[in-house]
Amino acid sequence: MPEPLIVAHQLVKRFGDFTAVDGIDVQVQPGEVFGFLGPNGAGKSSTMRMIGCVSPVTSGSLRLFGLDPATHGAKIRARIGVVPQLDTLDTELSVQENLWLYGRFFDLPRAEAKRRAVELLEFAQLSDRADSVVDNLSGGMKRRLSIARSLINNPELLLLDEPTTGLDPQARHVLWDRLYRLKQEGVTQVLTTHYMDEAEQLCDRLVVMDHGRIVAEGSPRSLIEQWSTREVLELRFPAGTNDTNAAQLAGIGERQELLPDRVLVYAHDGEAALVEAHARGLQPESALVRRASLEDVFLLLTGRSLAD
Amino acid sequence: MAQHSTTPARSASPAGTLATYRRLWKMNLLSSLVQPLLYLLGLGVGVGSLVDRNTGSGAVLGTSSYVAFVVPGLLVTTAMGLGAGESMWPVMGGLKWQRGYHGIAATPLDARDIVLGHATWIAIRCAIAASAVAIVLALFPDTRSWGLAPSVLVAMLVGVSFAMPIMALSIGAERDGMFPAIQRFVVIPLFLFGGAFYPLSQLPVGVQWVAKIAPLWHGVVVARGFTTGQVDWPGVAGHLGYVALWVVAGTAIATRRMRGKLYT
């Protein structure tokens, strides 16, 4: 196995009394797409900022490319690309000017920056908007430009902090496609998200974070297999009757999860569970059998849904 | 007021980076010209005609005419206003609104580069604005002198000497509410009582001392030496050294605070 690109050991980040990251161990291999999954405030962004060498490590150790961010921050930053949670584009400059200028920050020669910009605009499907002022772009286009900009220095590692938050479904799929292409080109990616489908689509391996700690780790598939049943039965009852109905489900499937709007029954055979529920005289307004997803893993591990 | 969220990079050729900087050419030269010219006309011609009729005023002013006295004040106050403005809203924009500084912080550049880059940008703007004023002043016999050229550089230095301490304040500011206060309680009072439009000796001694704390008066005295041809070189060195102290201290504090904001 090649040398890991990122090695974090007992990594801690504190802000005053508040512990944002509470002793995590992470290794990311070259070429891997690695995800940090968790609700808001779980410590994902703090972790990403430490990896991006813009936030000093409180304790523990962190190495990227074998280098210590405390002493080689600028050197490491030269080799990574960052797509921040909030766009930091220069909204008064044009699309291509944003790329040129950012390239200059990496000391790219001007000709090189311009050549890269043409390629990246193609990649981000923004070639026809090269001269548009950023202010006039849609949210999805700005996000794509942020990704294009983060690639101006040919990074070996790309950090994406909630890359598709706030985008419509179509824009998200375009972005996912671009990220998948980067993966095929061998660019290592580390991303945070609170979208389960995004994590399942993109990540080779991920960790679930909660309260600054890692509560589970593995591939999306293995996490589902480890933490959930194969199928899930979703039942909706008339408003206000969830509690009483859920009580009558006791013993069906492996366990139940009571949500504000529905009851989840975890079972290896969802149809059989539904048949049994009907046999007990329960009459849900709707019933749905589906495969278990990361959302279910998340619900079990953190006790809350990701939307919280 | 134009927003500048990004700064020229630390690079072998800052001019090269600036060349890509469309805003440099878009910036409104006219607006930085109009104000000093209005003052030149209003004060120089209006007030000047009164002052010059007053026998003995020449001795107090130390110049041939009131207009000649006002010229360096116009150059230096133009740069002061520009330097102050450019280090308020644009700096907050870089940190909080457009967040361009955070984008730069993720590159090999760091807080020091950002502060020095923005300082360079402000210096260039001040120099261009002061040059434009100087060129117009050179059109008229009463205000024309070779001293305008070094005075442009003095004005640039004064502009930066205001910009850097104000930048240090702006970096720490939570909201932009303090900016109008800086304008009203620092920039405008200095404009009126800083020795630009009449000799400081006309003011009570206490006020004189307060005015002398700020860099403005020192710059005006040096520029006036150049435009009137009465250059006192040791004085020039002392005054400019004092102005440079503001630049150095402001830059050091701004850099430290910028690092604290960007790398937390």
PDB file of C-alpha atoms in Angstrom, chain B:
ATOM      1  CA  MET B   1     -16.915  53.112  -3.234  1.00  0.00           C
ATOM      2  CA  ALA B   2     -15.380  50.245  -5.153  1.00  0.00           C
ATOM      3  CA  GLN B   3     -14.838  46.979  -3.297  1.00  0.00           C
ATOM      4  CA  HIS B   4     -11.521  45.230  -3.529  1.00  0.00           C
ATOM      5  CA  SER B   5     -11.625  41.778  -2.106  1.00  0.00           C
ATOM      6  CA  THR B   6      -8.470  40.557  -3.712  1.00  0.00           C
ATOM      7  CA  THR B   7      -5.011  41.958  -3.695  1.00  0.00           C
ATOM      8  CA  PRO B   8      -2.043  41.824  -5.973  1.00  0.00           C
ATOM      9  CA  ALA B   9       0.016  38.768  -5.182  1.00  0.00           C
ATOM     10  CA  ARG B  10       3.458  38.574  -3.748  1.00  0.00           C
ATOM     11  CA  SER B  11       5.193  37.736  -6.956  1.00  0.00           C
ATOM     12  CA  ALA B  12       8.212  38.558  -8.983  1.00  0.00           C
ATOM     13  CA  SER B  13       6.150  41.035 -10.962  1.00  0.00           C
ATOM     14  CA  PRO B  14       3.387  42.751  -9.034  1.00  0.00           C
ATOM     15  CA  ALA B  15       2.862  44.880 -12.112  1.00  0.00           C
ATOM     16  CA  GLY B  16       2.121  41.715 -14.052  1.00  0.00           C
ATOM     17  CA  THR B  17      -0.577  40.749 -11.632  1.00  0.00           C
ATOM     18  CA  LEU B  18      -1.946  44.238 -11.640  1.00  0.00           C
ATOM     19  CA  ALA B  19      -2.166  44.230 -15.390  1.00  0.00           C
ATOM     20  CA  THR B  20      -4.810  41.547 -15.122  1.00  0.00           C
ATOM     21  CA  TYR B  21      -6.575  43.754 -12.703  1.00  0.00           C
ATOM     22  CA  ARG B  22      -9.329  45.320 -14.663  1.00  0.00           C
ATOM     23  CA  ARG B  23     -10.505  47.418 -11.780  1.00  0.00           C
ATOM     24  CA  LEU B  24      -7.314  49.399 -11.899  1.00  0.00           C
ATOM     25  CA  TRP B  25      -8.443  50.810 -15.217  1.00  0.00           C
ATOM     26  CA  LYS B  26     -12.064  50.973 -14.278  1.00  0.00           C
ATOM     27  CA  MET B  27     -11.422  52.973 -11.168  1.00  0.00           C
ATOM     28  CA  ASN B  28     -12.945  56.328 -11.237  1.00  0.00           C
ATOM     29  CA  LEU B  29     -10.123  58.797 -11.619  1.00  0.00           C
ATOM     30  CA  LEU B  30     -12.580  61.565 -12.240  1.00  0.00           C
ATOM     31  CA  SER B  31     -14.128  61.266  -8.805  1.00  0.00           C
ATOM     32  CA  SER B  32     -10.779  61.528  -7.065  1.00  0.00           C
ATOM     33  CA  LEU B  33     -10.088  64.626  -9.158  1.00  0.00           C
ATOM     34  CA  VAL B  34     -13.340  66.480  -8.680  1.00  0.00           C
ATOM     35  CA  GLN B  35     -13.111  66.979  -4.940  1.00  0.00           C
ATOM     36  CA  PRO B  36      -9.609  68.488  -4.797  1.00  0.00           C
ATOM     37  CA  LEU B  37     -10.384  70.705  -7.753  1.00  0.00           C
ATOM     38  CA  LEU B  38     -13.534  71.993  -6.099  1.00  0.00           C
ATOM     39  CA  TYR B  39     -11.488  72.825  -3.017  1.00  0.00           C
ATOM     40  CA  LEU B  40      -8.826  74.423  -5.173  1.00  0.00           C
ATOM     41  CA  LEU B  41     -11.391  76.692  -6.767  1.00  0.00           C
ATOM     42  CA  GLY B  42     -13.425  77.371  -3.659  1.00  0.00           C
ATOM     43  CA  LEU B  43     -10.553  77.908  -1.283  1.00  0.00           C
ATOM     44  CA  GLY B  44      -7.761  78.937  -3.586  1.00  0.00           C
ATOM     45  CA  VAL B  45      -9.700  81.443  -5.633  1.00  0.00           C
ATOM     46  CA  GLY B  46     -12.476  82.364  -3.210  1.00  0.00           C
ATOM     47  CA  VAL B  47     -10.760  82.427   0.156  1.00  0.00           C
ATOM     48  CA  GLY B  48      -7.431  83.106  -1.508  1.00  0.00           C
ATOM     49  CA  SER B  49      -8.551  86.430  -2.930  1.00  0.00           C
ATOM     50  CA  LEU B  50      -9.470  87.538   0.580  1.00  0.00           C
ATOM     51  CA  VAL B  51      -6.301  86.218   2.187  1.00  0.00           C
ATOM     52  CA  ASP B  52      -3.958  87.643  -0.393  1.00  0.00           C
ATOM     53  CA  ARG B  53      -5.479  91.127   0.063  1.00  0.00           C
ATOM     54  CA  ASN B  54      -4.665  90.959   3.765  1.00  0.00           C
ATOM     55  CA  THR B  55      -1.265  92.559   4.157  1.00  0.00           C
ATOM     56  CA  GLY B  56       1.140  90.446   6.140  1.00  0.00           C
ATOM     57  CA  SER B  57      -0.528  87.165   5.286  1.00  0.00           C
ATOM     58  CA  GLY B  58       2.424  86.245   3.103  1.00  0.00           C
ATOM     59  CA  ALA B  59       4.659  86.243   6.159  1.00  0.00           C
ATOM     60  CA  VAL B  60       2.359  83.848   8.025  1.00  0.00           C
ATOM     61  CA  LEU B  61       1.865  81.564   5.018  1.00  0.00           C
ATOM     62  CA  GLY B  62       5.455  81.645   3.879  1.00  0.00           C
ATOM     63  CA  THR B  63       4.312  81.497   0.264  1.00  0.00           C
ATOM     64  CA  SER B  64       3.712  83.981  -2.509  1.00  0.00           C
ATOM     65  CA  SER B  65      -0.037  83.363  -2.588  1.00  0.00           C
ATOM     66  CA  TYR B  66      -2.723  81.439  -0.775  1.00  0.00           C
ATOM     67  CA  VAL B  67      -3.171  79.098  -3.742  1.00  0.00           C
ATOM     68  CA  ALA B  68       0.490  78.187  -3.573  1.00  0.00           C
ATOM     69  CA  PHE B  69       0.030  77.452   0.113  1.00  0.00           C
ATOM     70  CA  VAL B  70      -2.973  75.185  -0.472  1.00  0.00           C
ATOM     71  CA  VAL B  71      -1.510  73.092  -3.307  1.00  0.00           C
ATOM     72  CA  PRO B  72       0.432  70.553  -1.178  1.00  0.00           C
ATOM     73  CA  GLY B  73      -2.499  70.319   1.213  1.00  0.00           C
ATOM     74  CA  LEU B  74      -4.755  69.296  -1.671  1.00  0.00           C
ATOM     75  CA  LEU B  75      -2.352  66.629  -2.850  1.00  0.00           C
ATOM     76  CA  VAL B  76      -1.803  65.100   0.559  1.00  0.00           C
ATOM     77  CA  THR B  77      -5.417  65.234   1.771  1.00  0.00           C
ATOM     78  CA  THR B  78      -6.549  63.574  -1.460  1.00  0.00           C
ATOM     79  CA  ALA B  79      -4.292  60.629  -0.679  1.00  0.00           C
ATOM     80  CA  MET B  80      -5.346  60.627   2.983  1.00  0.00           C
ATOM     81  CA  GLY B  81      -9.039  60.296   2.102  1.00  0.00           C
ATOM     82  CA  LEU B  82      -8.382  57.616  -0.465  1.00  0.00           C
ATOM     83  CA  GLY B  83      -6.067  55.612   1.800  1.00  0.00           C
ATOM     84  CA  ALA B  84      -8.566  55.737   4.640  1.00  0.00           C
ATOM     85  CA  GLY B  85     -11.499  54.676   2.472  1.00  0.00           C
ATOM     86  CA  GLU B  86      -9.620  51.850   0.770  1.00  0.00           C
ATOM     87  CA  SER B  87      -8.698  50.305   4.089  1.00  0.00           C
ATOM     88  CA  MET B  88     -12.219  50.218   5.498  1.00  0.00           C
ATOM     89  CA  TRP B  89     -15.030  48.689   3.402  1.00  0.00           C
ATOM     90  CA  PRO B  90     -12.793  46.767   1.000  1.00  0.00           C
ATOM     91  CA  VAL B  91     -10.983  45.113   3.922  1.00  0.00           C
ATOM     92  CA  MET B  92     -14.223  44.129   5.597  1.00  0.00           C
ATOM     93  CA  GLY B  93     -15.427  42.836   2.223  1.00  0.00           C
ATOM     94  CA  GLY B  94     -12.361  40.641   1.912  1.00  0.00           C
ATOM     95  CA  LEU B  95     -12.932  39.155   5.338  1.00  0.00           C
ATOM     96  CA  LYS B  96     -16.694  39.059   5.722  1.00  0.00           C
ATOM     97  CA  TRP B  97     -18.676  39.866   2.615  1.00  0.00           C
ATOM     98  CA  GLN B  98     -17.029  38.534  -0.508  1.00  0.00           C
ATOM     99  CA  ARG B  99     -14.496  36.695   1.668  1.00  0.00           C
ATOM    100  CA  GLY B 100     -11.777  36.931  -0.950  1.00  0.00           C
ATOM    101  CA  TYR B 101      -9.074  36.968   1.732  1.00  0.00           C
ATOM    102  CA  HIS B 102     -10.152  33.504   2.841  1.00  0.00           C
ATOM    103  CA  GLY B 103      -9.710  32.335  -0.737  1.00  0.00           C
ATOM    104  CA  ILE B 104      -6.180  33.714  -0.785  1.00  0.00           C
ATOM    105  CA  ALA B 105      -5.413  32.257   2.647  1.00  0.00           C
ATOM    106  CA  ALA B 106      -5.922  28.778   1.164  1.00  0.00           C
ATOM    107  CA  THR B 107      -3.091  29.358  -1.327  1.00  0.00           C
ATOM    108  CA  PRO B 108       0.635  29.465  -0.536  1.00  0.00           C
ATOM    109  CA  LEU B 109       0.206  33.164   0.235  1.00  0.00           C
ATOM    110  CA  ASP B 110      -0.435  34.119   3.858  1.00  0.00           C
ATOM    111  CA  ALA B 111      -1.717  36.991   5.992  1.00  0.00           C
ATOM    112  CA  ARG B 112       1.425  39.040   5.482  1.00  0.00           C
ATOM    113  CA  ASP B 113       1.138  38.786   1.710  1.00  0.00           C
ATOM    114  CA  ILE B 114      -2.489  39.836   1.829  1.00  0.00           C
ATOM    115  CA  VAL B 115      -1.762  42.891   3.975  1.00  0.00           C
ATOM    116  CA  LEU B 116       1.266  43.903   1.903  1.00  0.00           C
ATOM    117  CA  GLY B 117      -0.623  43.242  -1.313  1.00  0.00           C
ATOM    118  CA  HIS B 118      -3.479  45.462  -0.271  1.00  0.00           C
ATOM    119  CA  ALA B 119      -1.016  48.106   0.931  1.00  0.00           C
ATOM    120  CA  THR B 120       0.657  48.037  -2.481  1.00  0.00           C
ATOM    121  CA  TRP B 121      -2.678  48.416  -4.175  1.00  0.00           C
ATOM    122  CA  ILE B 122      -3.574  51.394  -1.957  1.00  0.00           C
ATOM    123  CA  ALA B 123      -0.177  53.000  -2.589  1.00  0.00           C
ATOM    124  CA  ILE B 124      -0.693  52.703  -6.331  1.00  0.00           C
ATOM    125  CA  ARG B 125      -4.185  54.163  -6.130  1.00  0.00           C
ATOM    126  CA  CYS B 126      -2.979  57.060  -3.982  1.00  0.00           C
ATOM    127  CA  ALA B 127      -0.095  57.730  -6.342  1.00  0.00           C
ATOM    128  CA  ILE B 128      -2.365  57.730  -9.377  1.00  0.00           C
ATOM    129  CA  ALA B 129      -4.940  59.999  -7.746  1.00  0.00           C
ATOM    130  CA  ALA B 130      -2.277  62.419  -6.482  1.00  0.00           C
ATOM    131  CA  SER B 131      -0.593  62.381  -9.900  1.00  0.00           C
ATOM    132  CA  ALA B 132      -3.851  63.302 -11.572  1.00  0.00           C
ATOM    133  CA  VAL B 133      -4.289  66.237  -9.210  1.00  0.00           C
ATOM    134  CA  ALA B 134      -0.656  67.249  -9.752  1.00  0.00           C
ATOM    135  CA  ILE B 135      -1.055  67.189 -13.517  1.00  0.00           C
ATOM    136  CA  VAL B 136      -4.029  69.513 -13.319  1.00  0.00           C
ATOM    137  CA  LEU B 137      -2.166  71.804 -10.921  1.00  0.00           C
ATOM    138  CA  ALA B 138       0.745  71.888 -13.359  1.00  0.00           C
ATOM    139  CA  LEU B 139      -1.524  73.409 -15.993  1.00  0.00           C
ATOM    140  CA  PHE B 140      -1.712  76.734 -14.141  1.00  0.00           C
ATOM    141  CA  PRO B 141       1.246  79.065 -13.669  1.00  0.00           C
ATOM    142  CA  ASP B 142       0.264  79.881 -10.079  1.00  0.00           C
ATOM    143  CA  THR B 143       0.361  76.274  -8.965  1.00  0.00           C
ATOM    144  CA  ARG B 144       2.982  74.843 -11.302  1.00  0.00           C
ATOM    145  CA  SER B 145       6.279  73.664  -9.846  1.00  0.00           C
ATOM    146  CA  TRP B 146       8.762  70.816 -10.085  1.00  0.00           C
ATOM    147  CA  GLY B 147       8.042  70.188  -6.442  1.00  0.00           C
ATOM    148  CA  LEU B 148       4.741  68.593  -7.465  1.00  0.00           C
ATOM    149  CA  ALA B 149       6.580  65.434  -8.505  1.00  0.00           C
ATOM    150  CA  PRO B 150       8.159  64.558  -5.133  1.00  0.00           C
ATOM    151  CA  SER B 151       4.978  65.791  -3.444  1.00  0.00           C
ATOM    152  CA  VAL B 152       3.037  63.020  -5.195  1.00  0.00           C
ATOM    153  CA  LEU B 153       5.318  60.489  -3.508  1.00  0.00           C
ATOM    154  CA  VAL B 154       4.870  62.209  -0.149  1.00  0.00           C
ATOM    155  CA  ALA B 155       1.092  62.103  -0.653  1.00  0.00           C
ATOM    156  CA  MET B 156       1.308  58.393  -1.450  1.00  0.00           C
ATOM    157  CA  LEU B 157       3.250  57.739   1.741  1.00  0.00           C
ATOM    158  CA  VAL B 158       0.724  59.694   3.808  1.00  0.00           C
ATOM    159  CA  GLY B 159      -2.142  57.800   2.148  1.00  0.00           C
ATOM    160  CA  VAL B 160      -0.577  54.494   3.165  1.00  0.00           C
ATOM    161  CA  SER B 161       0.223  55.808   6.659  1.00  0.00           C
ATOM    162  CA  PHE B 162      -3.505  56.329   7.185  1.00  0.00           C
ATOM    163  CA  ALA B 163      -4.480  53.131   5.428  1.00  0.00           C
ATOM    164  CA  MET B 164      -2.434  50.713   7.513  1.00  0.00           C
ATOM    165  CA  PRO B 165      -3.595  51.645  11.043  1.00  0.00           C
ATOM    166  CA  ILE B 166      -7.170  51.926   9.782  1.00  0.00           C
ATOM    167  CA  MET B 167      -6.784  48.529   8.125  1.00  0.00           C
ATOM    168  CA  ALA B 168      -5.734  47.123  11.501  1.00  0.00           C
ATOM    169  CA  LEU B 169      -8.969  48.525  12.960  1.00  0.00           C
ATOM    170  CA  SER B 170     -11.075  47.258  10.066  1.00  0.00           C
ATOM    171  CA  ILE B 171      -9.740  43.724  10.396  1.00  0.00           C
ATOM    172  CA  GLY B 172     -10.882  43.610  14.013  1.00  0.00           C
ATOM    173  CA  ALA B 173     -14.231  45.309  13.381  1.00  0.00           C
ATOM    174  CA  GLU B 174     -17.377  43.214  13.630  1.00  0.00           C
ATOM    175  CA  ARG B 175     -19.553  45.594  11.623  1.00  0.00           C
ATOM    176  CA  ASP B 176     -19.025  48.475   9.255  1.00  0.00           C
ATOM    177  CA  GLY B 177     -20.724  50.916  11.620  1.00  0.00           C
ATOM    178  CA  MET B 178     -17.398  52.309  12.824  1.00  0.00           C
ATOM    179  CA  PHE B 179     -16.316  53.416   9.385  1.00  0.00           C
ATOM    180  CA  PRO B 180     -18.452  56.570   9.143  1.00  0.00           C
ATOM    181  CA  ALA B 181     -17.220  57.409  12.643  1.00  0.00           C
ATOM    182  CA  ILE B 182     -13.606  57.172  11.504  1.00  0.00           C
ATOM    183  CA  GLN B 183     -14.471  59.495   8.642  1.00  0.00           C
ATOM    184  CA  ARG B 184     -16.213  62.002  10.894  1.00  0.00           C
ATOM    185  CA  PHE B 185     -13.919  61.952  13.888  1.00  0.00           C
ATOM    186  CA  VAL B 186     -10.541  61.348  12.277  1.00  0.00           C
ATOM    187  CA  VAL B 187     -10.404  62.059   8.559  1.00  0.00           C
ATOM    188  CA  ILE B 188     -12.610  65.156   8.318  1.00  0.00           C
ATOM    189  CA  PRO B 189     -11.242  66.888  11.461  1.00  0.00           C
ATOM    190  CA  LEU B 190      -7.702  66.325  10.211  1.00  0.00           C
ATOM    191  CA  PHE B 191      -8.714  67.654   6.832  1.00  0.00           C
ATOM    192  CA  LEU B 192      -9.956  70.841   8.520  1.00  0.00           C
ATOM    193  CA  PHE B 193      -7.471  71.181  11.378  1.00  0.00           C
ATOM    194  CA  GLY B 194      -4.437  69.293  10.088  1.00  0.00           C
ATOM    195  CA  GLY B 195      -2.483  72.174   8.621  1.00  0.00           C
ATOM    196  CA  ALA B 196      -3.527  71.582   5.030  1.00  0.00           C
ATOM    197  CA  PHE B 197      -5.372  74.836   4.361  1.00  0.00           C
ATOM    198  CA  TYR B 198      -3.863  77.243   6.878  1.00  0.00           C
ATOM    199  CA  PRO B 199      -0.800  77.175   9.109  1.00  0.00           C
ATOM    200  CA  LEU B 200      -1.224  75.153  12.279  1.00  0.00           C
ATOM    201  CA  SER B 201       0.088  78.199  14.151  1.00  0.00           C
ATOM    202  CA  GLN B 202      -3.371  79.723  13.746  1.00  0.00           C
ATOM    203  CA  LEU B 203      -4.777  77.109  16.142  1.00  0.00           C
ATOM    204  CA  PRO B 204      -4.493  76.844  19.955  1.00  0.00           C
ATOM    205  CA  VAL B 205      -1.322  75.053  21.010  1.00  0.00           C
ATOM    206  CA  GLY B 206      -3.211  72.045  22.370  1.00  0.00           C
ATOM    207  CA  VAL B 207      -4.958  71.469  19.053  1.00  0.00           C
ATOM    208  CA  GLN B 208      -1.667  71.881  17.263  1.00  0.00           C
ATOM    209  CA  TRP B 209      -0.176  69.034  19.235  1.00  0.00           C
ATOM    210  CA  VAL B 210      -3.113  66.765  18.532  1.00  0.00           C
ATOM    211  CA  ALA B 211      -2.819  67.548  14.826  1.00  0.00           C
ATOM    212  CA  LYS B 212       0.889  66.784  14.916  1.00  0.00           C
ATOM    213  CA  ILE B 213       0.281  63.273  16.236  1.00  0.00           C
ATOM    214  CA  ALA B 214      -1.332  62.288  12.953  1.00  0.00           C
ATOM    215  CA  PRO B 215       0.838  61.840   9.855  1.00  0.00           C
ATOM    216  CA  LEU B 216      -1.053  64.387   7.745  1.00  0.00           C
ATOM    217  CA  TRP B 217       0.637  67.596   8.909  1.00  0.00           C
ATOM    218  CA  HIS B 218       4.096  66.076   8.605  1.00  0.00           C
ATOM    219  CA  GLY B 219       3.410  65.118   5.007  1.00  0.00           C
ATOM    220  CA  VAL B 220       1.930  68.517   4.181  1.00  0.00           C
ATOM    221  CA  VAL B 221       4.961  70.332   5.616  1.00  0.00           C
ATOM    222  CA  VAL B 222       7.344  68.244   3.535  1.00  0.00           C
ATOM    223  CA  ALA B 223       5.260  68.593   0.357  1.00  0.00           C
ATOM    224  CA  ARG B 224       5.009  72.340   0.907  1.00  0.00           C
ATOM    225  CA  GLY B 225       8.766  72.512   1.174  1.00  0.00           C
ATOM    226  CA  PHE B 226       8.998  70.859  -2.232  1.00  0.00           C
ATOM    227  CA  THR B 227       6.350  72.956  -3.978  1.00  0.00           C
ATOM    228  CA  THR B 228       7.695  76.235  -2.635  1.00  0.00           C
ATOM    229  CA  GLY B 229      11.287  75.266  -3.253  1.00  0.00           C
ATOM    230  CA  GLN B 230      12.241  75.796   0.377  1.00  0.00           C
ATOM    231  CA  VAL B 231      13.409  72.303   1.220  1.00  0.00           C
ATOM    232  CA  ASP B 232      14.793  71.651   4.699  1.00  0.00           C
ATOM    233  CA  TRP B 233      16.377  68.233   4.192  1.00  0.00           C
ATOM    234  CA  PRO B 234      16.883  67.245   7.850  1.00  0.00           C
ATOM    235  CA  GLY B 235      13.266  68.264   8.442  1.00  0.00           C
ATOM    236  CA  VAL B 236      12.156  66.180   5.468  1.00  0.00           C
ATOM    237  CA  ALA B 237      13.933  63.158   6.892  1.00  0.00           C
ATOM    238  CA  GLY B 238      12.429  63.674  10.339  1.00  0.00           C
ATOM    239  CA  HIS B 239       8.876  64.210   9.127  1.00  0.00           C
ATOM    240  CA  LEU B 240       8.922  61.354   6.640  1.00  0.00           C
ATOM    241  CA  GLY B 241      10.528  59.090   9.204  1.00  0.00           C
ATOM    242  CA  TYR B 242       7.651  59.834  11.541  1.00  0.00           C
ATOM    243  CA  VAL B 243       5.088  59.125   8.799  1.00  0.00           C
ATOM    244  CA  ALA B 244       6.897  55.881   7.998  1.00  0.00           C
ATOM    245  CA  LEU B 245       6.577  54.851  11.645  1.00  0.00           C
ATOM    246  CA  TRP B 246       2.793  54.902  11.228  1.00  0.00           C
ATOM    247  CA  VAL B 247       3.136  52.739   8.144  1.00  0.00           C
ATOM    248  CA  VAL B 248       5.383  50.211   9.858  1.00  0.00           C
ATOM    249  CA  ALA B 249       3.380  50.017  13.087  1.00  0.00           C
ATOM    250  CA  GLY B 250       0.062  49.841  11.233  1.00  0.00           C
ATOM    251  CA  THR B 251       1.337  47.113   8.927  1.00  0.00           C
ATOM    252  CA  ALA B 252       2.689  45.052  11.820  1.00  0.00           C
ATOM    253  CA  ILE B 253      -0.568  45.227  13.759  1.00  0.00           C
ATOM    254  CA  ALA B 254      -2.708  44.648  10.661  1.00  0.00           C
ATOM    255  CA  THR B 255      -0.655  41.582   9.745  1.00  0.00           C
ATOM    256  CA  ARG B 256      -0.947  40.098  13.213  1.00  0.00           C
ATOM    257  CA  ARG B 257      -4.685  40.669  13.313  1.00  0.00           C
ATOM    258  CA  MET B 258      -5.146  39.379   9.773  1.00  0.00           C
ATOM    259  CA  ARG B 259      -3.353  36.168  10.708  1.00  0.00           C
ATOM    260  CA  GLY B 260      -5.621  35.818  13.724  1.00  0.00           C
ATOM    261  CA  LYS B 261      -8.719  36.223  11.557  1.00  0.00           C
ATOM    262  CA  LEU B 262      -7.751  33.951   8.683  1.00  0.00           C
ATOM    263  CA  TYR B 263      -5.865  31.158  10.414  1.00  0.00           C
ATOM    264  CA  THR B 264      -7.942  30.219  13.448  1.00  0.00           C
TER     265      THR B 264
END
